[in-house]
Amino acid sequence: MNPPGPLGVLEEKEEEHLSTPILGPSIHSDNPQERIQARRLRIAARLEARRREALGEYLDGKKESEEDQRKSYKQKEESRLKLAKLLLCGTELVTNIQVATDIREIHRRVEEEEIKRQRLEKLENEVKTSQDKFDEITAKWEVGKQKRIPQDLWDMLNTQQVHCAGLIEDKNKLISELQQELKIKDDQYVKDLKKQSDDICLLLERMEEQVKHVMKTFRQELNYIEKAFEIERQELLTSNKKKWERALQAHNAKELEYLMNRIKKAEDYEKQLNRQRMWDWEEYNMIKIKLEQDVQVLEQQLQQMKATYQLNQEKLEYNFQVLKKRDEESTVIKSQQKRKINRLHDTLNNLRSKYAKQIKQFQEENQSLTSDYKRLVMQFKELQKAMRHFALIDDKQFREIWLMNEEEAKDLISRAFDVDRIIHTHHLGLPWTAPDFWFLRNVGPISQQPQKSATQIVEEVLMQAEEEGTEEAASEAESYLDLPRQISPKTTRKILMLLCDESGFLVESKLLSLLLPLEKNECYLLRLDAIFSALGIESEDDLYKLVNFFLKYRVYHSPSSQEQTSLLSALEPGEQPDLEGQKEESLVEGEPEEKEAPPSPRLIHPNDVLKILEAFVMGLKKPRDSRAPVKLKYVRDNSKDSAYWEALTTVIPDTTQNLWDALYTALEKYHLILTQRAKLLIENNSLEQQNTELQMLLQKYLDSKINSELQVPPTQVFRVPTK
Amino acid sequence: MQETLATSTLLAPSRSSISTQERFSTAGQTSSTGPQPSRLSIIPPPSKSKGWNSGTKVRRMRRIIAEDPEWSLAIVPLLTELCIQHIVKNFQNNPILKQLLPEHQQKVLSHLSPELPLAVTANLIDDESYWRRCCLQRWPVCHVARHGGSWKRLFFERHLENLIKHFIPGTTDPAVLLDLLPLCRSYVRRLCVHQLLPPVQPPAPPRSGELSDSGSEGETEEPATDHYQLRDLVAGLSHLEELDLVYGVKDCGMNFEGNLFLFTYRDCHSLAATIKACHTLKIFRLTRSKVDDDKARILIRSLLDHPALEELDLSHNLIADRGARAAAKLLSHSRLRVLNLANNQVRAPGAQSLAHALAHNTNLISLNLRLNCIEDEGGQALAHALQTNKCLTTLHLGGNELSEPTATLLSQVLSVNTTLTSINLSCNHIGLDGGKQLLEGMLDNKTLLEFDLRLSDVAQESEYLIGQALCANREAARQRTLNPGHFMSPIVAKGPENPAR
């Protein structure tokens, strides 16, 4: 498959060769302009041809072009093959001579070798034989030396001579043979030379022939190819010409059409142009007028601007002057400021030194103050001491005042009672009985009475336990009404006993030995005392706490006594309810029996006691530490005082007071009446006296002379009362 | 022609200038009547010579001429032309060329005679047309293509070759060659000397008659038969790339004598040193010079690791196995691309060593062992080497006493190897079976283009079939060279024409 490329190019070339001479401007012309033109034409023609070729290819379709190609291509292929074959054959023909020479040479070599070998053999044989002969001769020389008889010697010499002659003859024969061979070789050399020249002649002949032949065939083939191309070109030309004519006709028709269109359009455009021109003229005028106006306005504005410019210039000059002055001022100020800064620096330094001094001073002051503080602390301690002292004194004074007041109150009460008794007996006539109240018997401040130490309580508890059988209710009602609120003294006692038994290690061994002879209760008491002192239980509350703790611990931990790890956690809530417990207590006070049933010390295992104690001590320590200073001074409870005093005021019950009030009112009324009566009596007396006086006065008036002088004597207007 | 036109156009508008010039010319003629006409007569008047002559006659008759209608400045030679003529005349003494304008240079060169001494022209004139004239004058047949298309190069190379060819050691002055050296140094790239004369020996004529003594005397006088030592010459030629030497006498014809063709050891040593020192040498040929093993070894030793050598031709010598072994060593120690050992005495061992070197060589493209005697052993070794070699394209084994075993191995090679394009097995004893086997191998091969089996006892049929296969291969190769340039139309356009011509 040969592409259309080469075909086109070849065509071009042909066309080019054809066209260049016709067109006039030639590349080989002397005039450079002409040459340039020619080249340009050539390039244009080439481009045209390429374009045409491309177009033609597209238009013709493939089959036609292929066929066309095939004609030239086939021709080319054919001639190519033919020429290749020719060349091959020719070279073979020529090289055949070389090959023939080669093979001849090889044959010659083989023969030569053979001959050489034979010659060598021959020479060797010759050498051997001649050597033998020579040896024989030399051997005979030895024999000859021994011969004494001249005859013999002569004979022998003769024979020797003959032998030598024979030897030399042999050698000469060999030499002549070899020379013969050499001559033959020379002849052969001449022959070879001749042969070679013949060969060379033949070679030249063949080569020339070959060249001629090849030239001829090449020319022929070239002609064929050219013819093929010519035919093809003719065909292409005719077809293209047809196409061209057709295209030209179409082009002409179109051209005409375009011309008509163009004329029409030109007319249109002329009309439009005229219209446009008119319009533009008008517009131009309008714009001109407008622009002139604008120019005037702008000139005016320019004038204005100039004026303002002048004004501004003056202003600016003035400003400039002002600013200059200000600048001067500012330089003055600057220098002042600098001076000021210097001064301030000085002051700063002064202040710094002052500050250092002050620091020193304050340190000293601080020292003095600390010493003061120490002194004050000392003073405060002394003051505390004094305060304690005064507290004691205050207590005493309080007690004394209390006693005094109480005495006074009791005096008053007794007076009241006396008055009451008098009222009852004298006024009402009723029998009077003296009321009997607990507070009447009370002497001294109330709160001091219930404060007891733990040991005392224990003692009491123990004592109580002894008397338990006899006076159970009485004791409970009396002194222990408020102590172990929900815990019966029995349980308390049992817990304490248990504690006493289990924590013997807290008691000193010395004490134990001392306790041995004592009674059981006393023994317990002393031991508990020792234990409490060891545990740090001092007050009554602590004891209750301990007991409560025991009970609560049992409640929380009875099911699993093994859980000792959570003791502390159990304690924390155990502490809190201490305060809350009171509320609960107040709520549950109604039925204490219910609580009494479960707490039985039997259920507390003796082994747990130690753990409970440990937990308790751990829990107790904390509050202790914080409350320690506060608890030192026990603040007196004032709550009951008012009640006490209130009670003292209400010794006389309301009924009697009401009675008294009623009696008072009645007596008041009675008294009023009596006083009214007394008043009225006094009034009566006075009126009587007045009456008498007035009567006397009247008399006097009537008796006077004036009456008679009057026209109407008063005596006539009224009637003188007559008595 | 152009100048005349120009002057005429120049003159036409200004008549006044003509009158002044006219006056000048008349004045010149009146003052120097003697030399002026003679000089004018030298210049060939282009066209109006007759008219002018008549004009002078008229002028001589009349002293005052108002206006000469036939007068034209074209007949007066320009000053430049006169100068050029003068330069041409005195070129030998005062060569002025480079200072001239290009057009004037051209003119001067076209008028220079080829006989000018080389000392003047060699380095001054680069113009090809001048050298072309020189060459064509000296030699009737000139192949410029062989000399790189440069006439100047051709001239100098052939000139030098001629001098060397006719140089007779002892009688000719070596300065003749060495003087030429600075002139031709930069132009000679190729030195092709096919004759090196031995020194002339006075006792030679009488000795020629005595045949018996010639051998012994030749040996004793051998040192005297040394040829010209090329060392100085070659060292001076800085661009020498090709050296082609034959130590022998050409056209001796019937005056043949053995000692005319002696390549002595001194020659050999000096040549070896020469080629070793010449680093630009690419091609070295030493043919028909009776180079035997020892000399070949000396030469090849000096060529080991040569930086540029690409082709070595030692054909038509007496190299045997040892020399072949040395050549094999050279193959692995150089970048040799072509090795020619044709018509030597290489036998099987030498061929084996060559094959060993060839097996792993990647440079050698062509190997020629024509007219040796490597026989089957060597042929088989070479065939084995070709199974691994990927470079060799041409192999010539003509006239080597090869027979069937080599053919079988070669047929295997043919089916495997894809680089070989040409094999020559002519003048061997391949035999009928060998031919068949080669045909089998050939059927698997797609690259071989030439396969010569002439006079090697192969059956006509198989030779014909091999020829067919070769034809097919050639077609395929042609297509292959065409196809890569398929897109470019100019290449394709040239493609089909080239093989045809």
PDB file of C-alpha atoms in Angstrom, chain A residues 1-3 5-6 9-10 13 30 32 73 76-77 79-81 83-84 87-88 91-103 105-107 109-110 113 179 182 186 189-190 193 218 222, chain B residues 2 211-212 252-254 256 343-345 347 370-373 396 398-401 424 426-429 452 454-456 463 471 474-475 478-479 486 489-490 492-497 499-501:
ATOM      1  CA  MET A   1       0.000   0.000   0.000  1.00  0.00           C
ATOM      2  CA  ASN A   2       1.679   3.112  -1.124  1.00  0.00           C
ATOM      3  CA  PRO A   3       0.259   6.311   0.376  1.00  0.00           C
ATOM      4  CA  GLY A   5       2.039  11.294  -0.656  1.00  0.00           C
ATOM      5  CA  PRO A   6       4.829  10.381  -3.024  1.00  0.00           C
ATOM      6  CA  VAL A   9       5.038  15.075  -4.757  1.00  0.00           C
ATOM      7  CA  LEU A  10       6.140  13.568  -7.987  1.00  0.00           C
ATOM      8  CA  LYS A  13       7.684  18.115  -9.541  1.00  0.00           C
ATOM      9  CA  ASP A  30      20.212  36.819 -13.621  1.00  0.00           C
ATOM     10  CA  PRO A  32      17.433  38.713  -8.451  1.00  0.00           C
ATOM     11  CA  TYR A  73       2.705   2.014  -8.212  1.00  0.00           C
ATOM     12  CA  LYS A  76       7.217   1.309 -10.133  1.00  0.00           C
ATOM     13  CA  GLU A  77       7.175  -1.957  -8.236  1.00  0.00           C
ATOM     14  CA  SER A  79      10.551  -1.857 -12.552  1.00  0.00           C
ATOM     15  CA  ARG A  80      12.034  -1.867  -9.098  1.00  0.00           C
ATOM     16  CA  LEU A  81      11.938  -5.626  -8.893  1.00  0.00           C
ATOM     17  CA  LEU A  83      16.097  -3.613 -11.703  1.00  0.00           C
ATOM     18  CA  ALA A  84      16.917  -5.253  -8.410  1.00  0.00           C
ATOM     19  CA  LEU A  87      21.574  -5.631 -10.347  1.00  0.00           C
ATOM     20  CA  LEU A  88      21.768  -8.848  -8.396  1.00  0.00           C
ATOM     21  CA  THR A  91      26.885  -8.327  -9.462  1.00  0.00           C
ATOM     22  CA  GLU A  92      26.774 -12.080  -9.352  1.00  0.00           C
ATOM     23  CA  LEU A  93      28.127 -12.241 -12.857  1.00  0.00           C
ATOM     24  CA  VAL A  94      30.900  -9.879 -11.953  1.00  0.00           C
ATOM     25  CA  THR A  95      31.742 -11.504  -8.670  1.00  0.00           C
ATOM     26  CA  ASN A  96      31.664 -14.912 -10.291  1.00  0.00           C
ATOM     27  CA  ILE A  97      35.089 -14.126 -11.637  1.00  0.00           C
ATOM     28  CA  GLN A  98      36.367 -13.447  -8.177  1.00  0.00           C
ATOM     29  CA  VAL A  99      34.848 -16.608  -6.871  1.00  0.00           C
ATOM     30  CA  ALA A 100      36.328 -18.576  -9.731  1.00  0.00           C
ATOM     31  CA  THR A 101      39.705 -17.120  -8.987  1.00  0.00           C
ATOM     32  CA  ASP A 102      39.271 -17.947  -5.371  1.00  0.00           C
ATOM     33  CA  ILE A 103      38.510 -21.551  -6.041  1.00  0.00           C
ATOM     34  CA  GLU A 105      43.597 -20.340  -5.852  1.00  0.00           C
ATOM     35  CA  ILE A 106      42.355 -22.891  -3.373  1.00  0.00           C
ATOM     36  CA  HIS A 107      43.024 -25.697  -5.796  1.00  0.00           C
ATOM     37  CA  ARG A 109      47.144 -24.083  -2.855  1.00  0.00           C
ATOM     38  CA  VAL A 110      46.153 -27.663  -2.317  1.00  0.00           C
ATOM     39  CA  GLU A 113      50.940 -28.089  -0.672  1.00  0.00           C
ATOM     40  CA  GLN A 179      65.995 -25.262 -10.994  1.00  0.00           C
ATOM     41  CA  LEU A 182      61.772 -23.034 -10.618  1.00  0.00           C
ATOM     42  CA  ASP A 186      58.504 -18.877 -13.600  1.00  0.00           C
ATOM     43  CA  TYR A 189      54.021 -17.044 -13.065  1.00  0.00           C
ATOM     44  CA  VAL A 190      54.020 -15.596 -16.529  1.00  0.00           C
ATOM     45  CA  LEU A 193      50.038 -12.956 -15.004  1.00  0.00           C
ATOM     46  CA  PHE A 218      17.151   2.170 -15.985  1.00  0.00           C
ATOM     47  CA  LEU A 222      12.323   5.495 -16.140  1.00  0.00           C
TER      48      LEU A 222
ATOM     49  CA  GLN B   2      25.905  44.466 -15.610  1.00  0.00           C
ATOM     50  CA  LEU B 211      69.674 -16.833  -9.156  1.00  0.00           C
ATOM     51  CA  SER B 212      71.503 -19.069  -6.711  1.00  0.00           C
ATOM     52  CA  CYS B 252      56.647  -4.438 -11.777  1.00  0.00           C
ATOM     53  CA  GLY B 253      55.470  -6.933 -14.359  1.00  0.00           C
ATOM     54  CA  MET B 254      58.341  -9.076 -15.606  1.00  0.00           C
ATOM     55  CA  PHE B 256      59.627  -9.007 -10.532  1.00  0.00           C
ATOM     56  CA  ASN B 343      43.740 -14.318   2.066  1.00  0.00           C
ATOM     57  CA  ASN B 344      45.927 -15.225   4.976  1.00  0.00           C
ATOM     58  CA  GLN B 345      46.992 -18.510   6.440  1.00  0.00           C
ATOM     59  CA  ARG B 347      43.846 -22.228  10.369  1.00  0.00           C
ATOM     60  CA  ARG B 370      38.105 -15.198   2.960  1.00  0.00           C
ATOM     61  CA  LEU B 371      40.678 -17.551   1.522  1.00  0.00           C
ATOM     62  CA  ASN B 372      41.947 -18.920   4.753  1.00  0.00           C
ATOM     63  CA  CYS B 373      41.934 -22.486   5.865  1.00  0.00           C
ATOM     64  CA  HIS B 396      32.769 -13.817   4.986  1.00  0.00           C
ATOM     65  CA  GLY B 398      34.574 -18.005   1.460  1.00  0.00           C
ATOM     66  CA  GLY B 399      37.224 -20.543   0.493  1.00  0.00           C
ATOM     67  CA  ASN B 400      37.821 -22.031   3.894  1.00  0.00           C
ATOM     68  CA  GLU B 401      37.466 -25.768   3.277  1.00  0.00           C
ATOM     69  CA  ASN B 424      29.394 -15.687   2.364  1.00  0.00           C
ATOM     70  CA  SER B 426      31.308 -19.566  -1.420  1.00  0.00           C
ATOM     71  CA  CYS B 427      34.071 -21.949  -2.526  1.00  0.00           C
ATOM     72  CA  ASN B 428      33.553 -24.452   0.245  1.00  0.00           C
ATOM     73  CA  HIS B 429      32.538 -28.099   0.259  1.00  0.00           C
ATOM     74  CA  ASP B 452      26.499 -16.525  -1.029  1.00  0.00           C
ATOM     75  CA  ARG B 454      28.368 -20.245  -5.102  1.00  0.00           C
ATOM     76  CA  LEU B 455      30.693 -23.119  -5.987  1.00  0.00           C
ATOM     77  CA  SER B 456      30.109 -24.879  -2.734  1.00  0.00           C
ATOM     78  CA  GLU B 463      20.281 -22.626  -3.557  1.00  0.00           C
ATOM     79  CA  CYS B 471      14.326 -12.082  -1.599  1.00  0.00           C
ATOM     80  CA  ARG B 474      14.987  -8.135   1.472  1.00  0.00           C
ATOM     81  CA  GLU B 475      11.409  -7.091   0.792  1.00  0.00           C
ATOM     82  CA  ARG B 478      12.698  -2.593   2.703  1.00  0.00           C
ATOM     83  CA  GLN B 479       9.242  -2.342   4.206  1.00  0.00           C
ATOM     84  CA  HIS B 486       5.394   6.546   6.762  1.00  0.00           C
ATOM     85  CA  SER B 489       5.914  12.171   2.522  1.00  0.00           C
ATOM     86  CA  PRO B 490       9.382  13.258   1.293  1.00  0.00           C
ATOM     87  CA  VAL B 492       8.442   7.967   1.426  1.00  0.00           C
ATOM     88  CA  ALA B 493       8.798   9.604  -1.906  1.00  0.00           C
ATOM     89  CA  LYS B 494      12.485   8.854  -1.946  1.00  0.00           C
ATOM     90  CA  GLY B 495      12.105   5.429  -0.443  1.00  0.00           C
ATOM     91  CA  PRO B 496      10.888   3.445  -3.422  1.00  0.00           C
ATOM     92  CA  GLU B 497      13.256   5.148  -5.833  1.00  0.00           C
ATOM     93  CA  PRO B 499      16.423   0.598  -4.211  1.00  0.00           C
ATOM     94  CA  ALA B 500      15.332   0.803  -7.813  1.00  0.00           C
ATOM     95  CA  ARG B 501      18.378   2.716  -8.923  1.00  0.00           C
TER      96      ARG B 501
END
